[in-house]
Amino acid sequence: MFLVKLGGSVITVKGRYRYFRPKAVQEIIGELKKKGEPFVLVHGGGSFGHIKAKEYGIPGAITEVRKMGYSIIHRDMVELNQRIINSLLDNKIRGVGVPPASFNGDLEKITQAMKEHMEAGLFPVSFGDVYINKAENRFEIVSGDDLVLELARVLRPREVYFLTDVDGIYDRNPKKHHDAVLLRELNDTATFEHVGTDVTGGMLKKASTVRDIAGLGTTVYVLNGNVPSRLNQINSKNFIGTVVK
Ligand code: ADP
Ligand code: IPE
């Protein structure tokens, strides 16, 4: 079994509210299917999550205004999830959405539900989502990356793949620095700049999550979701991406 995070930067256009990229998703699912092995998916929010989260100030204390934001963001995330499930079904893959908000963002419970779906021969698909933090009277956001870490801990996948819109982890932001160098293996020289609308930490947080997963003994690949054929070149010399062991 393998575990895949579909980054919001691949499945949506991050700067355009609710702009889905159906072709990118279809192509990725086509490559995952070729692997001929069960998988668990987690997807990010992209422009279905971050734009409204920023606009409404979520995460933040519960207020009347934020209640509206919470409802809108969860609605948008479920819609994005349904589009991915539709893509899976188009490929005859039995995808089932598992929304974190329904479990109050409790990572253990979400993971248990994912596990049970997997054991029943289904393909669970969870995502970054809003949730209620009752103890502190706040609305929070769980990122898809946090979920992947917990799932890796419990499900012990053979490999984990993070797909974003760049070739992997570079020594600095490749969108700003044309001379940025792709790191074939993650080391400590990388620097990360914050990306405008991201409310969950961007590449900096991702790099630390990836290290944590590798620390469990699972190899992690960070690769370009816009060139999904690379998912099937992982063990070849020609593979382009960052490997974290
Ligand atoms: P996703 O939301 O798809 O999971 P992010 O948008 O959080 O991914 O992260 C990908 C983005 O991180 C890239 O588009 C890139 O511009 C930015 N970035 C910043 N620093 C780096 C770096 N050192 N290496 C790779 N990408 C970086
Ligand atoms: C964000 O999830 C979810 C919301 C903002 C509601 P992620 O942090 O996993 O999303 P991406 O991959 O960065 O877009």
mmCIF file of C-alpha atoms and ligand atoms in Angstrom:
data_model
loop_
_atom_site.group_PDB
_atom_site.id
_atom_site.type_symbol
_atom_site.label_atom_id
_atom_site.label_comp_id
_atom_site.label_asym_id
_atom_site.label_seq_id
_atom_site.Cartn_x
_atom_site.Cartn_y
_atom_site.Cartn_z
ATOM 1 C CA MET A 1 0.000 0.000 0.000
ATOM 2 C CA PHE A 2 1.196 3.523 -0.644
ATOM 3 C CA LEU A 3 0.114 6.904 0.615
ATOM 4 C CA VAL A 4 -0.196 9.978 -1.600
ATOM 5 C CA LYS A 5 -0.666 13.664 -0.836
ATOM 6 C CA LEU A 6 -2.136 15.569 -3.767
ATOM 7 C CA GLY A 7 -0.999 19.138 -3.171
ATOM 8 C CA GLY A 8 -3.424 21.994 -3.618
ATOM 9 C CA SER A 9 -0.907 23.543 -6.013
ATOM 10 C CA VAL A 10 -1.461 20.652 -8.457
ATOM 11 C CA ILE A 11 -5.181 19.903 -8.191
ATOM 12 C CA THR A 12 -6.261 23.576 -8.210
ATOM 13 C CA VAL A 13 -4.994 26.909 -9.467
ATOM 14 C CA LYS A 14 -3.999 28.418 -6.134
ATOM 15 C CA GLY A 15 -4.736 32.055 -6.980
ATOM 16 C CA ARG A 16 -8.203 31.487 -8.466
ATOM 17 C CA TYR A 17 -11.032 30.729 -6.054
ATOM 18 C CA ARG A 18 -12.426 27.186 -6.536
ATOM 19 C CA TYR A 19 -10.493 26.572 -9.760
ATOM 20 C CA PHE A 20 -10.189 22.800 -10.145
ATOM 21 C CA ARG A 21 -7.731 21.063 -12.528
ATOM 22 C CA PRO A 22 -9.591 17.914 -13.667
ATOM 23 C CA LYS A 23 -7.003 16.869 -16.257
ATOM 24 C CA ALA A 24 -4.136 16.968 -13.790
ATOM 25 C CA VAL A 25 -6.131 14.808 -11.372
ATOM 26 C CA GLN A 26 -7.144 12.325 -14.104
ATOM 27 C CA GLU A 27 -3.536 11.915 -15.196
ATOM 28 C CA ILE A 28 -2.274 11.363 -11.659
ATOM 29 C CA ILE A 29 -4.959 8.765 -10.968
ATOM 30 C CA GLY A 30 -4.064 7.036 -14.246
ATOM 31 C CA GLU A 31 -0.433 6.707 -13.087
ATOM 32 C CA LEU A 32 -1.410 5.552 -9.594
ATOM 33 C CA LYS A 33 -3.666 2.902 -11.121
ATOM 34 C CA LYS A 34 -0.776 1.585 -13.229
ATOM 35 C CA LYS A 35 1.110 0.747 -10.031
ATOM 36 C CA GLY A 36 -1.445 -2.012 -9.403
ATOM 37 C CA GLU A 37 -1.397 -1.651 -5.629
ATOM 38 C CA PRO A 38 -3.935 -0.209 -3.130
ATOM 39 C CA PHE A 39 -3.410 3.411 -2.120
ATOM 40 C CA VAL A 40 -4.702 5.961 0.327
ATOM 41 C CA LEU A 41 -5.129 9.558 -0.821
ATOM 42 C CA VAL A 42 -5.016 12.843 1.033
ATOM 43 C CA HIS A 43 -5.529 16.113 -0.819
ATOM 44 C CA GLY A 44 -4.886 19.716 0.020
ATOM 45 C CA GLY A 45 -7.176 22.690 -0.311
ATOM 46 C CA GLY A 46 -5.473 24.976 -2.806
ATOM 47 C CA SER A 47 -7.927 27.653 -3.881
ATOM 48 C CA PHE A 48 -10.852 25.700 -2.335
ATOM 49 C CA GLY A 49 -9.328 26.179 1.123
ATOM 50 C CA HIS A 50 -6.693 28.838 1.606
ATOM 51 C CA ILE A 51 -8.408 31.841 0.017
ATOM 52 C CA LYS A 52 -11.507 31.810 2.243
ATOM 53 C CA ALA A 53 -9.484 30.712 5.286
ATOM 54 C CA LYS A 54 -7.403 33.853 4.932
ATOM 55 C CA GLU A 55 -10.434 36.033 4.198
ATOM 56 C CA TYR A 56 -12.316 34.825 7.303
ATOM 57 C CA GLY A 57 -9.283 34.620 9.594
ATOM 58 C CA ILE A 58 -9.456 30.879 10.214
ATOM 59 C CA PRO A 59 -7.739 29.494 12.295
ATOM 60 C CA GLY A 60 -9.145 31.893 14.884
ATOM 61 C CA ALA A 61 -11.595 32.353 17.779
ATOM 62 C CA ILE A 62 -15.218 31.416 17.051
ATOM 63 C CA THR A 63 -17.231 34.487 15.998
ATOM 64 C CA GLU A 64 -20.471 34.953 14.044
ATOM 65 C CA VAL A 65 -18.540 35.964 10.930
ATOM 66 C CA ARG A 66 -16.148 33.013 11.187
ATOM 67 C CA LYS A 67 -19.106 30.596 11.486
ATOM 68 C CA MET A 68 -20.051 31.603 7.954
ATOM 69 C CA GLY A 69 -16.434 31.148 6.859
ATOM 70 C CA TYR A 70 -16.317 27.694 8.454
ATOM 71 C CA SER A 71 -19.443 26.608 6.602
ATOM 72 C CA ILE A 72 -18.182 27.935 3.257
ATOM 73 C CA ILE A 73 -14.701 26.403 3.577
ATOM 74 C CA HIS A 74 -16.033 22.991 4.570
ATOM 75 C CA ARG A 75 -18.584 23.095 1.742
ATOM 76 C CA ASP A 76 -15.814 23.977 -0.734
ATOM 77 C CA MET A 77 -13.474 21.259 0.552
ATOM 78 C CA VAL A 78 -16.189 18.599 0.342
ATOM 79 C CA GLU A 79 -16.907 19.700 -3.227
ATOM 80 C CA LEU A 80 -13.235 19.404 -4.130
ATOM 81 C CA ASN A 81 -13.181 15.968 -2.480
ATOM 82 C CA GLN A 82 -16.227 14.876 -4.487
ATOM 83 C CA ARG A 83 -14.516 15.896 -7.716
ATOM 84 C CA ILE A 84 -11.582 13.676 -6.848
ATOM 85 C CA ILE A 85 -13.894 10.807 -5.920
ATOM 86 C CA ASN A 86 -15.625 11.250 -9.296
ATOM 87 C CA SER A 87 -12.248 10.999 -11.012
ATOM 88 C CA LEU A 88 -11.499 7.785 -9.130
ATOM 89 C CA LEU A 89 -14.882 6.309 -10.011
ATOM 90 C CA ASP A 90 -14.332 7.216 -13.672
ATOM 91 C CA ASN A 91 -11.301 4.908 -13.380
ATOM 92 C CA LYS A 92 -13.378 2.234 -11.616
ATOM 93 C CA ILE A 93 -11.560 2.887 -8.338
ATOM 94 C CA ARG A 94 -13.818 2.691 -5.266
ATOM 95 C CA GLY A 95 -12.952 6.024 -3.620
ATOM 96 C CA VAL A 96 -14.705 7.162 -0.442
ATOM 97 C CA GLY A 97 -14.367 10.636 1.102
ATOM 98 C CA VAL A 98 -13.423 10.852 4.804
ATOM 99 C CA PRO A 99 -13.936 14.471 6.005
ATOM 100 C CA PRO A 100 -11.815 15.491 9.023
ATOM 101 C CA ALA A 101 -14.431 18.024 10.202
ATOM 102 C CA SER A 102 -16.791 15.109 10.945
ATOM 103 C CA PHE A 103 -14.206 13.781 13.430
ATOM 104 C CA ASN A 104 -13.472 17.191 14.994
ATOM 105 C CA GLY A 105 -10.067 17.048 13.384
ATOM 106 C CA ASP A 106 -9.052 14.141 15.673
ATOM 107 C CA LEU A 107 -6.133 12.589 13.766
ATOM 108 C CA GLU A 108 -6.441 9.222 15.532
ATOM 109 C CA LYS A 109 -10.127 8.883 14.707
ATOM 110 C CA ILE A 110 -9.673 10.005 11.102
ATOM 111 C CA THR A 111 -6.853 7.494 10.699
ATOM 112 C CA GLN A 112 -8.950 4.706 12.208
ATOM 113 C CA ALA A 113 -11.778 5.470 9.764
ATOM 114 C CA MET A 114 -9.301 5.505 6.854
ATOM 115 C CA LYS A 115 -7.897 2.164 8.002
ATOM 116 C CA GLU A 116 -11.317 0.555 8.214
ATOM 117 C CA HIS A 117 -12.207 1.719 4.719
ATOM 118 C CA MET A 118 -8.927 0.387 3.413
ATOM 119 C CA GLU A 119 -9.444 -2.974 5.097
ATOM 120 C CA ALA A 120 -12.881 -3.166 3.491
ATOM 121 C CA GLY A 121 -11.273 -2.898 0.056
ATOM 122 C CA LEU A 122 -12.165 0.765 -0.471
ATOM 123 C CA PHE A 123 -9.860 3.678 -1.357
ATOM 124 C CA PRO A 124 -10.312 6.329 1.372
ATOM 125 C CA VAL A 125 -9.649 9.946 0.415
ATOM 126 C CA SER A 126 -9.214 12.528 3.168
ATOM 127 C CA PHE A 127 -8.194 16.169 2.956
ATOM 128 C CA GLY A 128 -7.116 19.335 4.730
ATOM 129 C CA ASP A 129 -10.214 20.692 6.468
ATOM 130 C CA VAL A 130 -11.653 23.011 9.123
ATOM 131 C CA TYR A 131 -12.574 21.640 12.551
ATOM 132 C CA ILE A 132 -13.915 22.854 15.892
ATOM 133 C CA ASN A 133 -11.563 23.136 18.864
ATOM 134 C CA LYS A 134 -14.159 23.141 21.628
ATOM 135 C CA ALA A 135 -11.711 23.427 24.538
ATOM 136 C CA GLU A 136 -10.332 26.727 23.252
ATOM 137 C CA ASN A 137 -13.495 27.967 21.512
ATOM 138 C CA ARG A 138 -11.674 28.191 18.202
ATOM 139 C CA PHE A 139 -11.985 27.109 14.600
ATOM 140 C CA GLU A 140 -8.824 25.369 13.378
ATOM 141 C CA ILE A 141 -7.449 23.897 10.179
ATOM 142 C CA VAL A 142 -5.850 20.495 9.847
ATOM 143 C CA SER A 143 -3.527 20.353 6.855
ATOM 144 C CA GLY A 144 -3.367 17.410 4.508
ATOM 145 C CA ASP A 145 0.333 17.095 5.336
ATOM 146 C CA ASP A 146 -0.399 16.600 9.076
ATOM 147 C CA LEU A 147 -2.846 13.892 8.165
ATOM 148 C CA VAL A 148 -0.302 12.131 5.975
ATOM 149 C CA LEU A 149 2.154 12.021 8.887
ATOM 150 C CA GLU A 150 -0.383 10.362 11.205
ATOM 151 C CA LEU A 151 -1.521 7.961 8.461
ATOM 152 C CA ALA A 152 2.091 6.989 7.788
ATOM 153 C CA ARG A 153 2.559 6.256 11.494
ATOM 154 C CA VAL A 154 -0.432 3.950 11.716
ATOM 155 C CA LEU A 155 -0.830 2.437 8.250
ATOM 156 C CA ARG A 156 2.883 1.891 7.613
ATOM 157 C CA PRO A 157 2.724 2.381 3.830
ATOM 158 C CA ARG A 158 5.485 1.011 1.636
ATOM 159 C CA GLU A 159 6.203 4.477 0.241
ATOM 160 C CA VAL A 160 4.802 8.006 0.563
ATOM 161 C CA TYR A 161 4.494 10.498 -2.312
ATOM 162 C CA PHE A 162 3.987 14.245 -2.012
ATOM 163 C CA LEU A 163 2.922 15.855 -5.284
ATOM 164 C CA THR A 164 3.310 19.622 -5.749
ATOM 165 C CA ASP A 165 3.683 21.963 -8.734
ATOM 166 C CA VAL A 166 7.506 21.949 -8.734
ATOM 167 C CA ASP A 167 10.012 19.128 -9.319
ATOM 168 C CA GLY A 168 10.721 18.506 -5.625
ATOM 169 C CA ILE A 169 12.476 20.326 -2.801
ATOM 170 C CA TYR A 170 15.028 22.883 -3.990
ATOM 171 C CA ASP A 171 17.736 24.763 -2.110
ATOM 172 C CA ARG A 172 15.420 27.805 -2.376
ATOM 173 C CA ASN A 173 12.076 28.717 -3.886
ATOM 174 C CA PRO A 174 12.386 27.799 -7.596
ATOM 175 C CA LYS A 175 9.543 30.136 -8.518
ATOM 176 C CA LYS A 176 11.551 33.126 -7.318
ATOM 177 C CA HIS A 177 15.115 32.039 -7.985
ATOM 178 C CA HIS A 178 15.883 30.782 -11.472
ATOM 179 C CA ASP A 179 19.177 29.337 -10.311
ATOM 180 C CA ALA A 180 17.568 27.272 -7.515
ATOM 181 C CA VAL A 181 18.945 23.727 -7.412
ATOM 182 C CA LEU A 182 16.746 20.633 -7.051
ATOM 183 C CA LEU A 183 17.837 18.571 -4.057
ATOM 184 C CA ARG A 184 17.890 14.905 -5.054
ATOM 185 C CA GLU A 185 18.109 14.126 -1.359
ATOM 186 C CA LEU A 186 16.926 16.465 1.379
ATOM 187 C CA ASN A 187 19.717 18.127 3.339
ATOM 188 C CA ASP A 188 19.885 21.064 5.723
ATOM 189 C CA THR A 189 20.904 23.699 3.178
ATOM 190 C CA ALA A 190 17.383 24.344 1.854
ATOM 191 C CA THR A 191 15.593 27.626 2.570
ATOM 192 C CA PHE A 192 11.870 28.171 2.207
ATOM 193 C CA GLU A 193 9.902 31.320 1.550
ATOM 194 C CA HIS A 194 6.325 31.764 2.605
ATOM 195 C CA VAL A 195 3.790 31.609 -0.236
ATOM 196 C CA GLY A 196 1.102 34.339 -0.110
ATOM 197 C CA THR A 197 -2.227 32.583 0.500
ATOM 198 C CA ASP A 198 -1.034 29.480 2.325
ATOM 199 C CA VAL A 199 -2.489 29.252 5.847
ATOM 200 C CA THR A 200 -0.902 25.904 6.747
ATOM 201 C CA GLY A 201 2.839 26.553 6.431
ATOM 202 C CA GLY A 202 3.817 25.869 2.800
ATOM 203 C CA MET A 203 7.041 24.122 1.804
ATOM 204 C CA LEU A 204 8.862 24.885 5.076
ATOM 205 C CA LYS A 205 6.350 22.862 7.083
ATOM 206 C CA LYS A 206 6.213 20.218 4.364
ATOM 207 C CA ALA A 207 9.976 19.660 4.556
ATOM 208 C CA SER A 208 9.774 19.030 8.296
ATOM 209 C CA THR A 209 6.765 16.695 7.893
ATOM 210 C CA VAL A 210 8.618 14.770 5.219
ATOM 211 C CA ARG A 211 11.601 14.356 7.542
ATOM 212 C CA ASP A 212 9.307 13.091 10.308
ATOM 213 C CA ILE A 213 7.797 10.478 7.987
ATOM 214 C CA ALA A 214 11.226 9.349 6.801
ATOM 215 C CA GLY A 215 12.137 9.041 10.493
ATOM 216 C CA LEU A 216 9.490 6.310 10.766
ATOM 217 C CA GLY A 217 11.505 4.275 8.285
ATOM 218 C CA THR A 218 9.289 4.996 5.260
ATOM 219 C CA THR A 219 10.886 6.467 2.133
ATOM 220 C CA VAL A 220 9.230 9.699 0.989
ATOM 221 C CA TYR A 221 9.317 11.071 -2.563
ATOM 222 C CA VAL A 222 8.501 14.721 -3.253
ATOM 223 C CA LEU A 223 7.755 15.119 -6.937
ATOM 224 C CA ASN A 224 6.009 17.152 -9.594
ATOM 225 C CA GLY A 225 2.321 16.287 -9.896
ATOM 226 C CA ASN A 226 2.244 17.994 -13.284
ATOM 227 C CA VAL A 227 4.556 15.272 -14.627
ATOM 228 C CA PRO A 228 2.830 12.258 -13.055
ATOM 229 C CA SER A 229 4.673 9.704 -15.225
ATOM 230 C CA ARG A 230 7.506 10.208 -12.726
ATOM 231 C CA LEU A 231 5.437 8.222 -10.217
ATOM 232 C CA ASN A 232 6.330 5.164 -12.243
ATOM 233 C CA GLN A 233 10.010 6.039 -12.650
ATOM 234 C CA ILE A 234 10.790 6.122 -8.969
ATOM 235 C CA ASN A 235 13.326 3.325 -9.031
ATOM 236 C CA SER A 236 14.919 4.305 -12.324
ATOM 237 C CA LYS A 237 18.079 6.339 -12.820
ATOM 238 C CA ASN A 238 16.065 8.959 -14.702
ATOM 239 C CA PHE A 239 13.799 9.767 -11.758
ATOM 240 C CA ILE A 240 13.369 13.480 -11.128
ATOM 241 C CA GLY A 241 12.343 14.508 -7.632
ATOM 242 C CA THR A 242 13.539 14.598 -4.011
ATOM 243 C CA VAL A 243 13.992 11.355 -2.108
ATOM 244 C CA VAL A 244 13.924 11.479 1.687
ATOM 245 C CA LYS A 245 15.069 8.392 3.599
HETATM 246 P P1 ADP B 1 1.003 22.080 -1.913
HETATM 247 O O1 ADP B 1 0.030 23.099 -1.411
HETATM 248 O O2 ADP B 1 0.752 21.677 -3.304
HETATM 249 O O3 ADP B 1 1.116 20.918 -0.983
HETATM 250 P P2 ADP B 1 2.834 24.233 -1.439
HETATM 251 O O4 ADP B 1 2.170 25.253 -2.327
HETATM 252 O O5 ADP B 1 2.640 24.346 0.026
HETATM 253 O O6 ADP B 1 2.417 22.766 -1.919
HETATM 254 O O7 ADP B 1 4.380 24.159 -1.746
HETATM 255 C C1 ADP B 1 4.833 24.176 -3.073
HETATM 256 C C2 ADP B 1 5.409 25.530 -3.368
HETATM 257 O O8 ADP B 1 6.453 25.815 -2.430
HETATM 258 C C3 ADP B 1 6.042 25.655 -4.711
HETATM 259 O O9 ADP B 1 5.113 26.137 -5.654
HETATM 260 C C4 ADP B 1 7.196 26.645 -4.485
HETATM 261 O O10 ADP B 1 6.951 27.889 -5.073
HETATM 262 C C5 ADP B 1 7.244 26.838 -2.963
HETATM 263 N N1 ADP B 1 8.605 26.730 -2.396
HETATM 264 C C6 ADP B 1 9.168 27.592 -1.509
HETATM 265 N N2 ADP B 1 10.412 27.216 -1.188
HETATM 266 C C7 ADP B 1 10.654 26.068 -1.859
HETATM 267 C C8 ADP B 1 11.787 25.181 -1.934
HETATM 268 N N3 ADP B 1 12.912 25.383 -1.253
HETATM 269 N N4 ADP B 1 11.677 24.076 -2.744
HETATM 270 C C9 ADP B 1 10.544 23.832 -3.450
HETATM 271 N N5 ADP B 1 9.459 24.647 -3.428
HETATM 272 C C10 ADP B 1 9.495 25.753 -2.637
HETATM 273 C C1 IPE B 2 -5.507 23.160 3.639
HETATM 274 O O1 IPE B 2 -4.919 21.898 3.472
HETATM 275 C C2 IPE B 2 -6.979 23.022 3.945
HETATM 276 C C3 IPE B 2 -7.683 24.308 4.141
HETATM 277 C C4 IPE B 2 -7.168 25.492 3.983
HETATM 278 C C5 IPE B 2 -9.076 24.203 4.545
HETATM 279 P P1 IPE B 2 -3.403 21.798 2.945
HETATM 280 O O2 IPE B 2 -2.530 22.685 3.742
HETATM 281 O O3 IPE B 2 -3.046 20.340 2.941
HETATM 282 O O4 IPE B 2 -3.566 22.337 1.448
HETATM 283 P P2 IPE B 2 -2.504 22.663 0.316
HETATM 284 O O5 IPE B 2 -2.010 21.377 -0.230
HETATM 285 O O6 IPE B 2 -1.394 23.491 0.956
HETATM 286 O O7 IPE B 2 -3.286 23.451 -0.678
#
